[in-house]
Structures are given as C-alpha cells and as structure tokens.
GROMACS .gro file of C-alpha atoms in nm:
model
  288
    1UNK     CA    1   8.801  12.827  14.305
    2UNK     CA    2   8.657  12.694  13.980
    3UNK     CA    3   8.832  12.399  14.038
    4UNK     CA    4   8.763  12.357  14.377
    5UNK     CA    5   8.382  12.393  14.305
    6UNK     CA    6   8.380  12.070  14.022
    7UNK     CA    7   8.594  11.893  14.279
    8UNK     CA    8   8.324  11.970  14.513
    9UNK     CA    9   8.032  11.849  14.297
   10UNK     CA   10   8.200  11.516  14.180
   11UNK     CA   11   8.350  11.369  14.514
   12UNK     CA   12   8.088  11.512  14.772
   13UNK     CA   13   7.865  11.261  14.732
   14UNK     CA   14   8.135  10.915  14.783
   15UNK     CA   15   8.296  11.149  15.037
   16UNK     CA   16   7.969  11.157  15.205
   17UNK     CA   17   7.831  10.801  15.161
   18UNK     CA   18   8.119  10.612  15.178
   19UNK     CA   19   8.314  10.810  15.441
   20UNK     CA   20   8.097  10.855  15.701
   21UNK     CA   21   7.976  10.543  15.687
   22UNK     CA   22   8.324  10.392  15.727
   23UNK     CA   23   8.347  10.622  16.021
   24UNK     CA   24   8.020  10.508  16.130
   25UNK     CA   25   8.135  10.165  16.111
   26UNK     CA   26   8.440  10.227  16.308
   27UNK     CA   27   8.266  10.373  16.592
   28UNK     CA   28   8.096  10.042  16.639
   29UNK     CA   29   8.406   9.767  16.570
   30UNK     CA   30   8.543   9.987  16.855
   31UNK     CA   31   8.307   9.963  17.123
   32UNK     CA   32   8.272  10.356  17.146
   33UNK     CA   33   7.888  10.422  17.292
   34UNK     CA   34   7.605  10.493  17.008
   35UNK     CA   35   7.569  10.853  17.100
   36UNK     CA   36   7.908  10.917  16.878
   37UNK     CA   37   7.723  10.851  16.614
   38UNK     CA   38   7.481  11.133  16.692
   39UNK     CA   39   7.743  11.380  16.680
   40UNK     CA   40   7.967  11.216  16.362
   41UNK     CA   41   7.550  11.269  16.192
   42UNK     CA   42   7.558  11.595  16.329
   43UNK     CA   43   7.886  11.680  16.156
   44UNK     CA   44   7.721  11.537  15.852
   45UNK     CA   45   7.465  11.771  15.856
   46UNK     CA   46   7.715  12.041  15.874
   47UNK     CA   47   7.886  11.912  15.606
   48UNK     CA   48   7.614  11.903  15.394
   49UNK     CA   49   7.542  12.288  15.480
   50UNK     CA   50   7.855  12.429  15.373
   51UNK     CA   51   7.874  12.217  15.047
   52UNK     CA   52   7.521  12.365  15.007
   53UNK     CA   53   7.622  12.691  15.025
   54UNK     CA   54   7.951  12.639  14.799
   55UNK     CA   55   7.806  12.477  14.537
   56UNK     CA   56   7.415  12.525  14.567
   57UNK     CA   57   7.176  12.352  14.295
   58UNK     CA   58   6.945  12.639  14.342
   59UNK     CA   59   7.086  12.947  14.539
   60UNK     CA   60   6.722  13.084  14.683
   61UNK     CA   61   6.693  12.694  14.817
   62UNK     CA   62   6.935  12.787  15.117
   63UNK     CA   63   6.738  13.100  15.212
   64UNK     CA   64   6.505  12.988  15.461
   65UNK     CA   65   6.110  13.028  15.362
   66UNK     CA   66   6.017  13.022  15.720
   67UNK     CA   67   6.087  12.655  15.771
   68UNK     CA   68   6.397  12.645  16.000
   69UNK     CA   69   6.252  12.595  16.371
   70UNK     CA   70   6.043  12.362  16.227
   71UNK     CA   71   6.266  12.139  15.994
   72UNK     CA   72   6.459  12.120  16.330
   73UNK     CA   73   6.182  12.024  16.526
   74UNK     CA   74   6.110  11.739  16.237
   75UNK     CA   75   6.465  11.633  16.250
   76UNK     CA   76   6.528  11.613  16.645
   77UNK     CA   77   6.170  11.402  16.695
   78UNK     CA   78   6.234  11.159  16.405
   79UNK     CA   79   6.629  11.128  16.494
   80UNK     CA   80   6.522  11.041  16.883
   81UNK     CA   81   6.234  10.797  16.728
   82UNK     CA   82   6.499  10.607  16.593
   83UNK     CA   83   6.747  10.624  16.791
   84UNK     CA   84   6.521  10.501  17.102
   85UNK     CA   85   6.392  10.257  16.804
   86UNK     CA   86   6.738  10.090  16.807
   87UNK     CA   87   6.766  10.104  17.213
   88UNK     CA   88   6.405   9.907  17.194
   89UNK     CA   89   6.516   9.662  16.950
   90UNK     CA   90   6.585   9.359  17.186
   91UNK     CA   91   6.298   9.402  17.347
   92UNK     CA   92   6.072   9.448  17.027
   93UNK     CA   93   6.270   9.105  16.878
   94UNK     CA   94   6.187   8.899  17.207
   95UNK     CA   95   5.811   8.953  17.052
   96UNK     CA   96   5.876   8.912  16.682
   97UNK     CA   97   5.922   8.549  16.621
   98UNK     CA   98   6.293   8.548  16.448
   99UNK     CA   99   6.483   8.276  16.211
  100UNK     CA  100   6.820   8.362  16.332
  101UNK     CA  101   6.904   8.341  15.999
  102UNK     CA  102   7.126   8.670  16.072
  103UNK     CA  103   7.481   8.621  15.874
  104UNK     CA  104   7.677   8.681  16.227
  105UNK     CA  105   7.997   8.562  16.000
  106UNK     CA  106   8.022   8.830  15.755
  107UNK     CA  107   8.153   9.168  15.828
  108UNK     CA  108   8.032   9.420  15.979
  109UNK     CA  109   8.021   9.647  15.631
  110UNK     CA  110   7.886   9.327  15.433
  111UNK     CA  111   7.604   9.300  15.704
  112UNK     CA  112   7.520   9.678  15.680
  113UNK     CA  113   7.508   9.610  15.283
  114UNK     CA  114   7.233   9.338  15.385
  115UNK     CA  115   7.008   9.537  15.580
  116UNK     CA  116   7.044   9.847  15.348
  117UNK     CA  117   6.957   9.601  15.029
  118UNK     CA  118   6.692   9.452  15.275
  119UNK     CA  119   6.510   9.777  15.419
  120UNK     CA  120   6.565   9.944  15.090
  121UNK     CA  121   6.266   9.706  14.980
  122UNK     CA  122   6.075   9.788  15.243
  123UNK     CA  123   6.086  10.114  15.254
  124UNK     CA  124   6.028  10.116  14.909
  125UNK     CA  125   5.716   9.958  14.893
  126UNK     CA  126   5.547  10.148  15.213
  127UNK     CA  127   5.679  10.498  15.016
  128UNK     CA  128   5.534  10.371  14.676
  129UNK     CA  129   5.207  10.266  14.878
  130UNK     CA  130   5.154  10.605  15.041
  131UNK     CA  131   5.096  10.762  14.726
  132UNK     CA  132   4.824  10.540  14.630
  133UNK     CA  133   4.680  10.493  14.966
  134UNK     CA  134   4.475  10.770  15.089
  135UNK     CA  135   4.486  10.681  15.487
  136UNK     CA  136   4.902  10.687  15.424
  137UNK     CA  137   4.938  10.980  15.205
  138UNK     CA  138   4.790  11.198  15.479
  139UNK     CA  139   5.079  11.126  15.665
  140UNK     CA  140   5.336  11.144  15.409
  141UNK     CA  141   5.177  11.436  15.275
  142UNK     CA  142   5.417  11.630  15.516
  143UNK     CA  143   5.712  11.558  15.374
  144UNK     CA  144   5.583  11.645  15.031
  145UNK     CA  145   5.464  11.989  15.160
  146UNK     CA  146   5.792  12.161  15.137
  147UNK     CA  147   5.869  12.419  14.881
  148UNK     CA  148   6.266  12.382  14.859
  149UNK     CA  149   6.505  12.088  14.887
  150UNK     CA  150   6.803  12.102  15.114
  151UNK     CA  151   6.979  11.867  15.332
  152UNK     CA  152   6.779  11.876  15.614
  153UNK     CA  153   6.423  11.856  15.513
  154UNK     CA  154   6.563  11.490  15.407
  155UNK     CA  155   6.435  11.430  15.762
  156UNK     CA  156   6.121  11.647  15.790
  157UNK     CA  157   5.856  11.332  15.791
  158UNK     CA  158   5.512  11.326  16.007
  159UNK     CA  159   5.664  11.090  16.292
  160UNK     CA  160   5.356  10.844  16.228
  161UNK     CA  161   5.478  10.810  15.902
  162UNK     CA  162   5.835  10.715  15.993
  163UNK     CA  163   5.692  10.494  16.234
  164UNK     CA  164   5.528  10.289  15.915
  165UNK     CA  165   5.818  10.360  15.712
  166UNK     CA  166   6.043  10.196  15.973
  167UNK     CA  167   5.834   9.880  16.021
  168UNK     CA  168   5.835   9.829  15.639
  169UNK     CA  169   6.238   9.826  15.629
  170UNK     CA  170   6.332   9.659  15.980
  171UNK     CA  171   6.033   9.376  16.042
  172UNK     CA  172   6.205   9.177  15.766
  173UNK     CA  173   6.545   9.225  15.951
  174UNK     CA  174   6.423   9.184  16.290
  175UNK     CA  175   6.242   8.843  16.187
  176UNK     CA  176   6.587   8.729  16.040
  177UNK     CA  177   6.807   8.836  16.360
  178UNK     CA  178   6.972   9.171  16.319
  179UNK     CA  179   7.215   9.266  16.601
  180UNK     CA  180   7.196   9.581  16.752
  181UNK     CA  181   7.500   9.734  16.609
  182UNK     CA  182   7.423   9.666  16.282
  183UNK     CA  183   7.053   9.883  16.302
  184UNK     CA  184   7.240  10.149  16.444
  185UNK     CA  185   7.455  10.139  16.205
  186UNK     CA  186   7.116  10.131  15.972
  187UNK     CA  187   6.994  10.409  16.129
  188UNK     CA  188   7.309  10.619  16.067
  189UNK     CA  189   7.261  10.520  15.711
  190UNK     CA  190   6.951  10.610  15.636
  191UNK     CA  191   7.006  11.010  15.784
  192UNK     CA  192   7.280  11.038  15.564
  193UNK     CA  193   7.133  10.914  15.269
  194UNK     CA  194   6.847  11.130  15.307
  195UNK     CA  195   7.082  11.427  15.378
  196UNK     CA  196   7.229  11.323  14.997
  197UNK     CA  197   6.876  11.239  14.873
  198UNK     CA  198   6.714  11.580  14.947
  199UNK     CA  199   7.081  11.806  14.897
  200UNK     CA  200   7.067  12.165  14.725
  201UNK     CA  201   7.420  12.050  14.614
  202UNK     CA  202   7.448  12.088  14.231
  203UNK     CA  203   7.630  11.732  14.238
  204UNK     CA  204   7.762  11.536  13.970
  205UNK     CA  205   7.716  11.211  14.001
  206UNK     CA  206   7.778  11.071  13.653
  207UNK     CA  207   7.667  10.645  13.596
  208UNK     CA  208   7.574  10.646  14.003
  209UNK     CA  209   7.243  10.770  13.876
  210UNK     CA  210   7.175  10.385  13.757
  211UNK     CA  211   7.194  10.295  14.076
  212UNK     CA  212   7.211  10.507  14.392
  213UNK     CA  213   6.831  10.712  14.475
  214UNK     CA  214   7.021  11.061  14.526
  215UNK     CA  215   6.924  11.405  14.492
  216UNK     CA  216   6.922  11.465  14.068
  217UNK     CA  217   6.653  11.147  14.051
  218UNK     CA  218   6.470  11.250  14.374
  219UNK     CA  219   6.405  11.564  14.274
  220UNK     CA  220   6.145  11.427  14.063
  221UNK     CA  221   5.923  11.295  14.334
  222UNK     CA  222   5.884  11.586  14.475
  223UNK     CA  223   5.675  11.723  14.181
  224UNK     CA  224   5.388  11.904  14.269
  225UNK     CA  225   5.175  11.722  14.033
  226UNK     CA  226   5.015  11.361  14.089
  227UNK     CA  227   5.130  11.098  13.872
  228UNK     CA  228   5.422  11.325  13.738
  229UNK     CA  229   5.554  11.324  14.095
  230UNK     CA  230   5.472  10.946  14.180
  231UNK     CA  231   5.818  10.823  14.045
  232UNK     CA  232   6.138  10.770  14.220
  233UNK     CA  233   6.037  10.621  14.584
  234UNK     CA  234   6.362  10.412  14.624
  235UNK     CA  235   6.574  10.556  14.944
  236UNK     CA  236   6.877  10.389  14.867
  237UNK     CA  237   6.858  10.213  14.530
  238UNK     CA  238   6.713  10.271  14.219
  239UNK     CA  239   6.662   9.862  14.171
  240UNK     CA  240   6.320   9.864  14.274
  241UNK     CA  241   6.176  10.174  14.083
  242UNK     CA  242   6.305   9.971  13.748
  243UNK     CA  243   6.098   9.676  13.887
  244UNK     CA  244   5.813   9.908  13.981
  245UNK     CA  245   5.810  10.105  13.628
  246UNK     CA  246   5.867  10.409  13.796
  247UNK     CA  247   6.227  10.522  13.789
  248UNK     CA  248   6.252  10.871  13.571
  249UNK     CA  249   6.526  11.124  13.536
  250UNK     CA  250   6.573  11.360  13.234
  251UNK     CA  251   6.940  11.512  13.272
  252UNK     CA  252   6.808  11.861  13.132
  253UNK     CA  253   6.552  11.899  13.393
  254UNK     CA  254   6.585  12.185  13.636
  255UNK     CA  255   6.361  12.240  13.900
  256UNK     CA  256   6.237  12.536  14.103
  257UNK     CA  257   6.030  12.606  14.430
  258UNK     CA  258   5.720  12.666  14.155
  259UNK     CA  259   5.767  12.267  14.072
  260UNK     CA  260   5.763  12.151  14.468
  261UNK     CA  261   5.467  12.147  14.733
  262UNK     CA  262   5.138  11.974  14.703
  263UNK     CA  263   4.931  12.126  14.345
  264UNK     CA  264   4.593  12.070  14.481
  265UNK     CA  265   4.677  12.221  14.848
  266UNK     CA  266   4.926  12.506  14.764
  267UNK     CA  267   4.820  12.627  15.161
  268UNK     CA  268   4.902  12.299  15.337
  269UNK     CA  269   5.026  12.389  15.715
  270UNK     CA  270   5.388  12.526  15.763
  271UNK     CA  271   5.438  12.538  16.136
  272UNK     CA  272   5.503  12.206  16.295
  273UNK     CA  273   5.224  12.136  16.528
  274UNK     CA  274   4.995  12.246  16.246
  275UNK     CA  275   5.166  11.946  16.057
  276UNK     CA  276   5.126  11.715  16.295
  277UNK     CA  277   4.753  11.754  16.351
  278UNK     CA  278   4.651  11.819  15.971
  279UNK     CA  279   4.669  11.401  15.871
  280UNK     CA  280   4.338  11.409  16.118
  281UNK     CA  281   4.129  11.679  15.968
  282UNK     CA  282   4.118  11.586  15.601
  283UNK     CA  283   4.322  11.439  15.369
  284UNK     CA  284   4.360  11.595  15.036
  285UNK     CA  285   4.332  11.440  14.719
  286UNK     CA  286   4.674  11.367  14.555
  287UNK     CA  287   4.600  11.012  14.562
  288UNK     CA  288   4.379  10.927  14.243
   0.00000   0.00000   0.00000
C-alpha cells in the first residue's frame, strides 16, 4: 500500500496532465462531438476525488465545511460559460478583427501548446491585476473565500470574473485565428489544470515546480494575508511570476484551513447566491 501511495503522489500529476489531455486531443482528431469532452472532464474530476482521498495533503480538506451544493453550483455555471463560450466563438471572431496568423500547419498538440503559452499570459496578468484592482478583486474575492483546497473549488470563481479572466487569455487568440477545436481543447485544459492547481493530493512533483503553476506553489496564493498571498497567479506556468517578481514556494511550508480565506473578512458569504450578489454591496479591503 505504501508503495502504491508514493506511486500515487509522483505519477498523478503527468497521469493527469498529460493523459487526459492526449485523450482530450483524440476526441477531437476523431470527429467525436464536444460533449465527450464533458464527460472524459467529468471522469477527471472523479479521478481527482479518489486520489484525494488516497493520498490527501490535508485529511480534514476532503470533509466538506458546508461547501458542496455550492462548489457544484460554481462548477456547473462556469463549465456551461465556457463551454457555450467555445459554441459562440465564430460568431464572437466575425466581430474581432483577426490576423489569421493561426499556425493551421502545426499539430493539433503543438497548437494547444500555443494557446496554453498564449492565454497563460493573459490570464496571468488579469489574475495578478485583480489583486491590485479594487473593482476586480470584488469579483475574485470569491474564489479566495474558501477555507480548504480540493479539486473542485479549482472551479469555484464569481462567473463575472471568469468572464474577464477568459477575455484576458482568448482575445489574443481570437485576434490571431484560433479554430474551434483547438479552444475546446483550451477549455478542457484549463479545468484540468485547475483540478491539479487547487488538489488536496499530497503530490510530489520534484523539478516540475520550476515550471508548471500546480498545487504545492498555489497553495501560497491562497494565503489569507495581503501581500503574503499576492504571489503565484500563473495558471499554467510559472514563467510569468519569475518575470513579475512574484513566484514563491518554501518546500517546508504546510498549510492549514487557519492559513486560507480572506484575513480582513473571516465572514465573507458561503452560500452561492450570497456570493454572487456580495461583489455589489462592498468590496473589502485586501487590495492595498
């Protein structure tokens, strides 16, 4: 069992990234209709719960703290945003003036390495800019509400604030020509990176921590405290944190539900509807 557990902890996360992507990617070459790659997600997500609950970074983390219904409720609204975000793409690009600069040529997985290096800047810079940004952080002050880290809050965002974070990562690809298959493609790889980004799994992940944004470096962000907490905002990459100044990960760090949340609003909102009206009332005042 011992052995099955460090197995477990050292090949979950290529298992994860690079095998359901491949999948992913055959789905597509194939012709099969989009909607398989709702369920091969889905399966993800179940993946990522039983790993969870073999080898758990912290074991009260897959108790639920009365967040369940409404991580689901996060996760089904921001999955059908973008997935009716990819049906909408022609129609968005026949407005968006576009190079068709698009490498058609390349392969499909060298393409999806484009667009993730591409909206991995993006993204980036809207994340980084929400905690300095009052109007933003409002929004994204949902996502930093939480008080554990599993797979799933990974997509627990105020919809509004996807909506930015999407423009950020795909106007830059839409402007250069991105086929459809290769945003849904995108799309698929952006849930399961945030599935590895936000896990409770006590991976090992060795040198990938120089370059791949996953859960041991993430962890950090989610510090309750400004400033300590503002580090870490690449989704995919760690390349533009180093630019930024703000990549940070200490290797004998361990974190607990007293570390997460929002320090100056310990009572922010838990139920969802609550969430998604709280940006209106009043912000609170992380951002310094």
């Amino acid at each position: 069992m011992k052995i099955l557990r460090v197995c477990l902890a050292i090949l979950y996360v290529p298992f994860t990234l690079i095998g359901f992507n491949y999948i992913a990617i055959q789905i597509v070459v194939s012709g099969y209709d989009y909607y398989f790659l709702v369920m091969l997600l889905a399966l993800a997500i179940m993946l990522s719960f039983f790993v969870e609950y073999l080898i758990p970074y912290q074991k009260n983390w897959n108790t639920a703290h009365n967040d369940s219904v409404r991580d689901l409720l996060h996760a089904c609204v921001n999955e059908a945003a973008n997935s009716m975000s990819v049906i909408l793409l022609p129609i968005i690009a026949a407005f968006v003036p576009h190079l068709n600069f698009w490498p058609d040529e390349w392969p499909i997985w060298g393409q999806l390495l484009l667009a993730v290096f591409i909206s991995d800047l993006g993204i980036t810079l809207v994340h980084y800019a929400s905690h300095k940004n009052m109007f933003l952080w409002r929004f994204h002050a949902v996502h930093h509400s939480v008080k554990r880290m599993y797979g799933f809050n990974g997509l627990m965002k105020h919809p509004i604030h996807q909506a930015f974070e999407t423009i950020g990562g795909t106007f830059p690809l839409v402007a250069l020509g991105i086929p459809v298959e290769i945003a849904a493609l995108l799309a698929f790889a952006i849930a399961v990176q945030l599935l590895l980004q936000h896990s409770n799994v006590d991976m090992k992940i060795g040198p990938l921590r120089y370059f791949l944004a996953l859960a041991p470096l993430h962890r950090f962000h989610h510090i309750k405290r400004p400033i300590e907490g503002d580090v870490n905002f690449g989704l995919f990459t760690t390349i533009w944190d180093r630019m930024l100044g703000t990549a940070v990960y200490d290797a004998d760090r361990i974190f607990t539900s007293e570390d997460l949340g929002i320090e100056k609003e310990p009572d922010y909102p838990t139920k969802y509807v609550a969430q998604m009206l709280k940006p209106f009332s009043r912000a609170n005042d992380r951002v310094q």
